[in-house]
mmCIF file of C-alpha atoms in Angstrom:
data_model
loop_
_atom_site.group_PDB
_atom_site.id
_atom_site.type_symbol
_atom_site.label_atom_id
_atom_site.label_comp_id
_atom_site.label_asym_id
_atom_site.label_seq_id
_atom_site.Cartn_x
_atom_site.Cartn_y
_atom_site.Cartn_z
ATOM 1 C CA MET A 1 -0.058 -0.070 0.014
ATOM 2 C CA VAL A 2 1.446 3.475 -1.071
ATOM 3 C CA ALA A 3 1.520 5.904 1.798
ATOM 4 C CA PRO A 4 -0.635 8.967 1.214
ATOM 5 C CA LYS A 5 1.228 12.120 0.044
ATOM 6 C CA LEU A 6 1.286 14.946 2.615
ATOM 7 C CA SER A 7 1.532 18.579 1.741
ATOM 8 C CA ALA A 8 2.277 21.290 4.413
ATOM 9 C CA LEU A 9 0.878 24.714 3.562
ATOM 10 C CA VAL A 10 2.148 28.043 5.120
ATOM 11 C CA VAL A 11 0.566 31.421 4.087
ATOM 12 C CA ALA A 12 2.636 34.372 5.269
ATOM 13 C CA HIS A 13 3.167 38.091 4.934
ATOM 14 C CA ASN A 14 6.635 39.515 6.002
ATOM 15 C CA GLU A 15 7.301 36.728 8.495
ATOM 16 C CA GLU A 16 11.048 36.447 8.106
ATOM 17 C CA ALA A 17 11.544 36.537 11.935
ATOM 18 C CA GLN A 18 9.447 33.212 12.313
ATOM 19 C CA LEU A 19 9.306 31.638 8.978
ATOM 20 C CA ALA A 20 12.475 29.537 9.245
ATOM 21 C CA ASP A 21 11.557 28.046 12.674
ATOM 22 C CA CYS A 22 8.082 27.094 11.212
ATOM 23 C CA LEU A 23 9.431 25.510 8.046
ATOM 24 C CA GLU A 24 11.987 23.505 9.990
ATOM 25 C CA ARG A 25 9.289 21.834 11.782
ATOM 26 C CA LEU A 26 7.667 20.721 8.576
ATOM 27 C CA SER A 27 10.388 18.504 7.245
ATOM 28 C CA PHE A 28 8.345 15.299 7.817
ATOM 29 C CA ALA A 29 5.817 16.488 5.041
ATOM 30 C CA ASP A 30 6.358 15.206 1.434
ATOM 31 C CA GLU A 31 6.123 18.743 0.074
ATOM 32 C CA ILE A 32 6.166 22.265 1.599
ATOM 33 C CA VAL A 33 3.937 25.084 -0.216
ATOM 34 C CA VAL A 34 4.565 28.696 0.888
ATOM 35 C CA VAL A 35 2.204 31.383 -0.224
ATOM 36 C CA LEU A 36 3.756 34.778 0.136
ATOM 37 C CA ASP A 37 1.380 37.814 0.078
ATOM 38 C CA ARG A 38 3.014 41.031 -0.788
ATOM 39 C CA CYS A 39 6.265 40.328 1.075
ATOM 40 C CA THR A 40 8.982 42.908 1.102
ATOM 41 C CA ASP A 41 11.397 41.152 3.573
ATOM 42 C CA ARG A 42 13.622 37.984 3.341
ATOM 43 C CA SER A 43 10.541 35.555 3.286
ATOM 44 C CA VAL A 44 11.255 34.278 -0.275
ATOM 45 C CA GLU A 45 14.990 33.647 0.495
ATOM 46 C CA ILE A 46 14.092 31.791 3.619
ATOM 47 C CA ALA A 47 11.406 29.628 1.903
ATOM 48 C CA ALA A 48 13.754 28.781 -0.885
ATOM 49 C CA ARG A 49 16.303 27.361 1.603
ATOM 50 C CA PHE A 50 13.738 24.708 2.593
ATOM 51 C CA GLU A 51 13.065 23.891 -1.030
ATOM 52 C CA ALA A 52 9.474 24.944 -0.706
ATOM 53 C CA ARG A 53 7.281 25.523 -3.666
ATOM 54 C CA ILE A 54 6.842 29.348 -3.543
ATOM 55 C CA ILE A 55 3.677 31.201 -4.801
ATOM 56 C CA GLU A 56 4.044 35.009 -4.772
ATOM 57 C CA GLY A 57 1.078 37.458 -5.173
ATOM 58 C CA ALA A 58 -1.334 40.125 -3.736
ATOM 59 C CA TRP A 59 -4.659 39.068 -2.289
ATOM 60 C CA PRO A 60 -6.724 41.602 -0.601
ATOM 61 C CA LEU A 61 -8.825 38.845 1.229
ATOM 62 C CA GLU A 62 -7.544 36.048 3.461
ATOM 63 C CA GLY A 63 -9.893 33.403 2.132
ATOM 64 C CA PRO A 64 -8.803 33.456 -1.629
ATOM 65 C CA ARG A 65 -5.129 33.618 -0.524
ATOM 66 C CA ARG A 66 -5.535 30.637 1.470
ATOM 67 C CA ASN A 67 -7.561 28.760 -1.080
ATOM 68 C CA THR A 68 -4.764 29.565 -3.697
ATOM 69 C CA GLY A 69 -2.408 27.592 -1.377
ATOM 70 C CA ILE A 70 -4.713 24.681 -0.912
ATOM 71 C CA GLU A 71 -5.163 24.370 -4.694
ATOM 72 C CA ALA A 72 -1.490 24.477 -5.241
ATOM 73 C CA CYS A 73 -0.810 21.611 -2.775
ATOM 74 C CA SER A 74 -0.332 18.177 -4.656
ATOM 75 C CA GLY A 75 -0.666 15.920 -1.564
ATOM 76 C CA ASP A 76 -3.528 13.633 -0.712
ATOM 77 C CA TRP A 77 -3.625 15.486 2.739
ATOM 78 C CA ILE A 78 -2.946 19.028 3.654
ATOM 79 C CA LEU A 79 -1.611 20.393 6.906
ATOM 80 C CA GLU A 80 -2.257 24.067 7.117
ATOM 81 C CA VAL A 81 0.250 25.981 9.484
ATOM 82 C CA ASP A 82 0.750 29.844 10.231
ATOM 83 C CA ALA A 83 4.175 31.149 10.530
ATOM 84 C CA ASP A 84 3.759 31.833 14.247
ATOM 85 C CA GLU A 85 3.035 28.066 14.803
ATOM 86 C CA ARG A 86 5.279 25.054 15.397
ATOM 87 C CA VAL A 87 4.531 21.359 14.766
ATOM 88 C CA PRO A 88 6.182 19.401 17.742
ATOM 89 C CA ASP A 89 7.716 15.845 16.960
ATOM 90 C CA GLU A 90 4.786 14.105 18.691
ATOM 91 C CA MET A 91 2.279 15.736 16.421
ATOM 92 C CA ALA A 92 4.414 14.950 13.281
ATOM 93 C CA HIS A 93 4.306 11.169 14.243
ATOM 94 C CA GLU A 94 0.546 11.163 15.032
ATOM 95 C CA ILE A 95 -0.342 12.917 11.715
ATOM 96 C CA ARG A 96 1.644 10.348 9.788
ATOM 97 C CA ALA A 97 0.003 7.550 11.717
ATOM 98 C CA GLU A 98 -3.579 8.882 11.245
ATOM 99 C CA ILE A 99 -3.385 9.733 7.585
ATOM 100 C CA ALA A 100 -2.114 6.278 6.759
ATOM 101 C CA THR A 101 -5.588 4.763 7.285
ATOM 102 C CA ALA A 102 -8.071 7.717 7.531
ATOM 103 C CA PRO A 103 -10.942 8.213 5.223
ATOM 104 C CA PHE A 104 -11.964 11.424 3.456
ATOM 105 C CA CYS A 105 -12.124 13.726 6.559
ATOM 106 C CA HIS A 106 -10.777 16.662 8.596
ATOM 107 C CA TYR A 107 -9.135 16.708 11.838
ATOM 108 C CA LEU A 108 -9.352 19.454 14.506
ATOM 109 C CA ILE A 109 -6.019 20.186 16.205
ATOM 110 C CA PRO A 110 -5.966 21.546 19.734
ATOM 111 C CA PHE A 111 -3.600 24.623 20.368
ATOM 112 C CA ASP A 112 -1.148 25.679 23.028
ATOM 113 C CA ASN A 113 -1.482 29.396 22.882
ATOM 114 C CA TYR A 114 1.588 31.480 24.209
ATOM 115 C CA VAL A 115 1.540 35.257 25.222
ATOM 116 C CA GLY A 116 5.236 35.801 25.109
ATOM 117 C CA LYS A 117 6.645 32.917 27.225
ATOM 118 C CA ARG A 118 3.322 32.395 29.109
ATOM 119 C CA LEU A 119 1.282 29.384 28.151
ATOM 120 C CA VAL A 120 -2.426 30.520 28.137
ATOM 121 C CA ARG A 121 -4.406 27.336 27.196
ATOM 122 C CA TRP A 122 -7.858 28.236 28.409
ATOM 123 C CA GLY A 123 -10.485 30.896 27.387
ATOM 124 C CA TRP A 124 -9.713 31.537 23.827
ATOM 125 C CA GLY A 125 -12.653 32.162 21.323
ATOM 126 C CA GLY A 126 -15.130 34.754 20.356
ATOM 127 C CA ALA A 127 -13.053 35.660 17.291
ATOM 128 C CA PHE A 128 -10.030 36.365 19.341
ATOM 129 C CA GLY A 129 -7.989 33.231 19.176
ATOM 130 C CA VAL A 130 -8.844 29.632 18.975
ATOM 131 C CA MET A 131 -8.305 26.520 21.309
ATOM 132 C CA MET A 132 -8.870 24.034 18.310
ATOM 133 C CA ALA A 133 -9.130 24.435 14.384
ATOM 134 C CA PRO A 134 -9.403 22.149 11.496
ATOM 135 C CA ARG A 135 -5.913 22.276 10.113
ATOM 136 C CA LEU A 136 -5.331 18.658 8.874
ATOM 137 C CA PHE A 137 -7.646 17.517 5.979
ATOM 138 C CA THR A 138 -8.025 15.444 2.944
ATOM 139 C CA LYS A 139 -7.663 17.711 -0.061
ATOM 140 C CA GLY A 140 -11.148 18.771 -1.097
ATOM 141 C CA ALA A 141 -12.512 18.742 2.464
ATOM 142 C CA LYS A 142 -11.859 22.425 3.291
ATOM 143 C CA ARG A 143 -12.468 25.645 1.658
ATOM 144 C CA TRP A 144 -12.155 29.295 2.924
ATOM 145 C CA GLY A 145 -14.964 31.999 2.577
ATOM 146 C CA GLU A 146 -14.555 35.619 1.296
ATOM 147 C CA GLN A 147 -14.407 37.494 4.579
ATOM 148 C CA ARG A 148 -11.348 39.866 5.426
ATOM 149 C CA VAL A 149 -11.032 38.479 8.875
ATOM 150 C CA HIS A 150 -11.938 35.041 10.249
ATOM 151 C CA PRO A 151 -13.321 33.814 6.867
ATOM 152 C CA ALA A 152 -16.127 31.184 6.997
ATOM 153 C CA LEU A 153 -15.112 27.636 6.513
ATOM 154 C CA GLU A 154 -16.728 24.946 4.314
ATOM 155 C CA LEU A 155 -15.794 21.480 5.708
ATOM 156 C CA LYS A 156 -16.589 18.206 4.323
ATOM 157 C CA GLY A 157 -16.209 14.564 5.470
ATOM 158 C CA GLU A 158 -15.937 13.032 8.866
ATOM 159 C CA LYS A 159 -14.694 15.362 11.890
ATOM 160 C CA ARG A 160 -11.945 13.780 13.764
ATOM 161 C CA PHE A 161 -9.372 15.000 16.376
ATOM 162 C CA LEU A 162 -5.725 14.898 17.034
ATOM 163 C CA LYS A 163 -4.410 14.536 20.439
ATOM 164 C CA SER A 164 -1.196 16.309 20.230
ATOM 165 C CA ARG A 165 -1.072 20.040 20.492
ATOM 166 C CA MET A 166 0.017 22.847 17.926
ATOM 167 C CA ILE A 167 2.328 25.291 19.584
ATOM 168 C CA HIS A 168 1.162 28.819 18.618
ATOM 169 C CA TYR A 169 3.054 31.973 19.615
ATOM 170 C CA VAL A 170 -0.085 34.244 19.272
ATOM 171 C CA ASP A 171 1.085 37.458 20.893
ATOM 172 C CA ARG A 172 4.516 38.813 22.023
ATOM 173 C CA ASP A 173 2.861 40.641 24.915
ATOM 174 C CA ILE A 174 -0.215 42.602 25.914
ATOM 175 C CA THR A 175 0.636 45.509 23.735
ATOM 176 C CA ASP A 176 0.870 43.077 20.863
ATOM 177 C CA MET A 177 -2.499 41.600 21.884
ATOM 178 C CA ILE A 178 -4.141 45.144 21.786
ATOM 179 C CA ALA A 179 -2.670 45.743 18.294
ATOM 180 C CA ARG A 180 -4.019 42.488 17.002
ATOM 181 C CA LEU A 181 -7.518 43.602 18.317
ATOM 182 C CA ASN A 182 -7.192 46.804 16.364
ATOM 183 C CA ARG A 183 -6.237 44.949 13.180
ATOM 184 C CA TYR A 184 -8.967 42.543 13.585
ATOM 185 C CA THR A 185 -11.697 45.041 14.223
ATOM 186 C CA SER A 186 -10.603 47.236 11.285
ATOM 187 C CA ALA A 187 -10.809 44.299 8.937
ATOM 188 C CA ARG A 188 -14.147 43.247 10.432
ATOM 189 C CA ALA A 189 -15.403 46.878 10.036
ATOM 190 C CA ALA A 190 -14.518 46.682 6.236
ATOM 191 C CA ASP A 191 -16.630 43.506 5.943
ATOM 192 C CA LEU A 192 -19.539 45.113 7.654
ATOM 193 C CA ARG A 193 -19.362 48.221 5.495
ATOM 194 C CA ALA A 194 -19.430 46.165 2.457
ATOM 195 C CA ARG A 195 -22.412 44.252 3.873
ATOM 196 C CA ALA A 196 -24.194 47.492 4.554
ATOM 197 C CA GLU A 197 -23.674 48.893 1.123
ATOM 198 C CA ALA A 198 -25.070 45.709 -0.292
ATOM 199 C CA GLY A 199 -28.210 46.356 1.723
ATOM 200 C CA GLU A 200 -27.621 43.618 4.507
ATOM 201 C CA ASP A 201 -28.354 44.133 8.126
ATOM 202 C CA ILE A 202 -25.143 44.629 10.144
ATOM 203 C CA GLY A 203 -26.851 44.785 13.597
ATOM 204 C CA THR A 204 -27.371 47.665 16.027
ATOM 205 C CA PHE A 205 -25.280 49.494 18.653
ATOM 206 C CA ARG A 206 -27.405 48.244 21.394
ATOM 207 C CA ALA A 207 -27.159 44.645 20.218
ATOM 208 C CA ASN A 208 -23.308 44.837 20.053
ATOM 209 C CA VAL A 209 -23.190 46.420 23.497
ATOM 210 C CA ARG A 210 -25.074 43.305 24.844
ATOM 211 C CA ARG A 211 -22.712 41.034 22.997
ATOM 212 C CA ILE A 212 -19.902 42.221 25.198
ATOM 213 C CA PHE A 213 -21.334 40.425 28.159
ATOM 214 C CA SER A 214 -22.454 37.163 26.369
ATOM 215 C CA ARG A 215 -19.017 36.733 24.736
ATOM 216 C CA PHE A 216 -17.167 37.672 27.943
ATOM 217 C CA TYR A 217 -19.035 34.946 29.644
ATOM 218 C CA LYS A 218 -18.394 32.358 27.008
ATOM 219 C CA CYS A 219 -14.652 32.810 27.044
ATOM 220 C CA TYR A 220 -14.248 33.582 30.822
ATOM 221 C CA VAL A 221 -16.611 30.956 32.237
ATOM 222 C CA THR A 222 -17.711 28.398 29.508
ATOM 223 C CA ARG A 223 -14.208 28.121 28.044
ATOM 224 C CA LYS A 224 -12.637 28.325 31.506
ATOM 225 C CA GLY A 225 -10.713 31.435 30.917
ATOM 226 C CA TYR A 226 -10.916 31.906 34.788
ATOM 227 C CA ARG A 227 -8.250 29.232 35.040
ATOM 228 C CA GLU A 228 -5.722 31.635 33.469
ATOM 229 C CA GLY A 229 -6.228 34.276 36.078
ATOM 230 C CA GLN A 230 -5.795 37.957 34.719
ATOM 231 C CA TYR A 231 -4.780 36.638 31.236
ATOM 232 C CA GLY A 232 -8.153 34.697 30.965
ATOM 233 C CA PHE A 233 -9.932 37.965 31.972
ATOM 234 C CA LEU A 234 -7.894 40.082 29.402
ATOM 235 C CA ILE A 235 -8.803 37.524 26.601
ATOM 236 C CA ALA A 236 -12.502 37.496 27.354
ATOM 237 C CA LEU A 237 -12.447 41.262 27.602
ATOM 238 C CA MET A 238 -10.888 41.493 24.089
ATOM 239 C CA ALA A 239 -13.462 38.846 22.754
ATOM 240 C CA GLY A 240 -16.276 40.880 24.163
ATOM 241 C CA LEU A 241 -15.076 44.285 22.679
ATOM 242 C CA TYR A 242 -14.468 42.853 19.209
ATOM 243 C CA PRO A 243 -17.936 43.086 17.745
ATOM 244 C CA LEU A 244 -18.728 46.487 19.304
ATOM 245 C CA LEU A 245 -15.382 48.093 18.205
ATOM 246 C CA SER A 246 -15.916 46.574 14.750
ATOM 247 C CA TYR A 247 -19.304 48.023 14.607
ATOM 248 C CA LEU A 248 -18.300 51.460 15.752
ATOM 249 C CA LYS A 249 -15.456 51.535 13.255
ATOM 250 C CA ALA A 250 -17.819 50.493 10.425
ATOM 251 C CA THR A 251 -20.483 53.084 11.224
ATOM 252 C CA LEU A 252 -18.225 56.027 12.567
ATOM 253 C CA GLU A 253 -15.089 55.818 10.275
ATOM 254 C CA LYS A 254 -14.483 55.721 6.605
ATOM 255 C CA GLU A 255 -12.108 53.490 4.939
#
C-alpha cells in the first residue's frame, strides 16, 4: 500500500522573523508550499532554503489567499500551518499514523497558545483566538470563505481530532494583543461596511453592547478562562469588545 502524500501549507506576509523556525518543523511532510502575500522582507529567500514551492502574489482577502495555497498543494492530505505556529515531533508522528488509514475527513487540532513565554491554554474564542481548529484535512475537504478576517469555512467529510497540540506564539505581549485587536476590528469593519452597502443588516449599537457580556461569559466561564487568572480576563474582555469596536469603526469611520 502506497503511503498518502502529505503537503504542508504556510501562508505568510513579511514573516522573516518566524518563517525559518516554522518551516524547519515541517520536514516530515512530502512537500512544503509557501504562499507569500506582498512580502517585502527575506521571506522568499528563507522559503527557498527549505526547497518549498513558493507562490507570490497580492490577495486583498484572506480566504482567496488561503484557497490559492490549498489548490497548489499536490498531496492527498494538507496540513495548514501559520508562520507563528510550530509542529512538535509528537504531532508529526501522530499525523503520519492517522493519515495512513483515515478516510476522506478533516481533523481538529488543539492549540497551546503562548503570550510571550506564558502558556495560556484556556479561554480563547469569540473571534479572538482559538483553542482548536481544522488544520489537517483531505484535499477537497476544506475551503475558505471571502471575509477579510476569520473567513467562514466549508468543511466536508468526517470530523476527527488529533491528541497532540500545535504550539502557537499568538502574541508577544499585551501591547501586541491590543494591536491585534485593532487589526481584527478594522478588517471586520470593512466587511460590515461592504455588507451595509449591499443592503444587508449589520446589527445595532445596542445589540453589540449586549454581546460584550455574552461573549465575555463564553470565554471566561464556559471556556474556563478563569483558570488563567488575569490573562483569561483580558482575553475574554478582548473577545467581548471585538464586535462592538468593529461596529463602531464601520459606522463612524470611513475606509
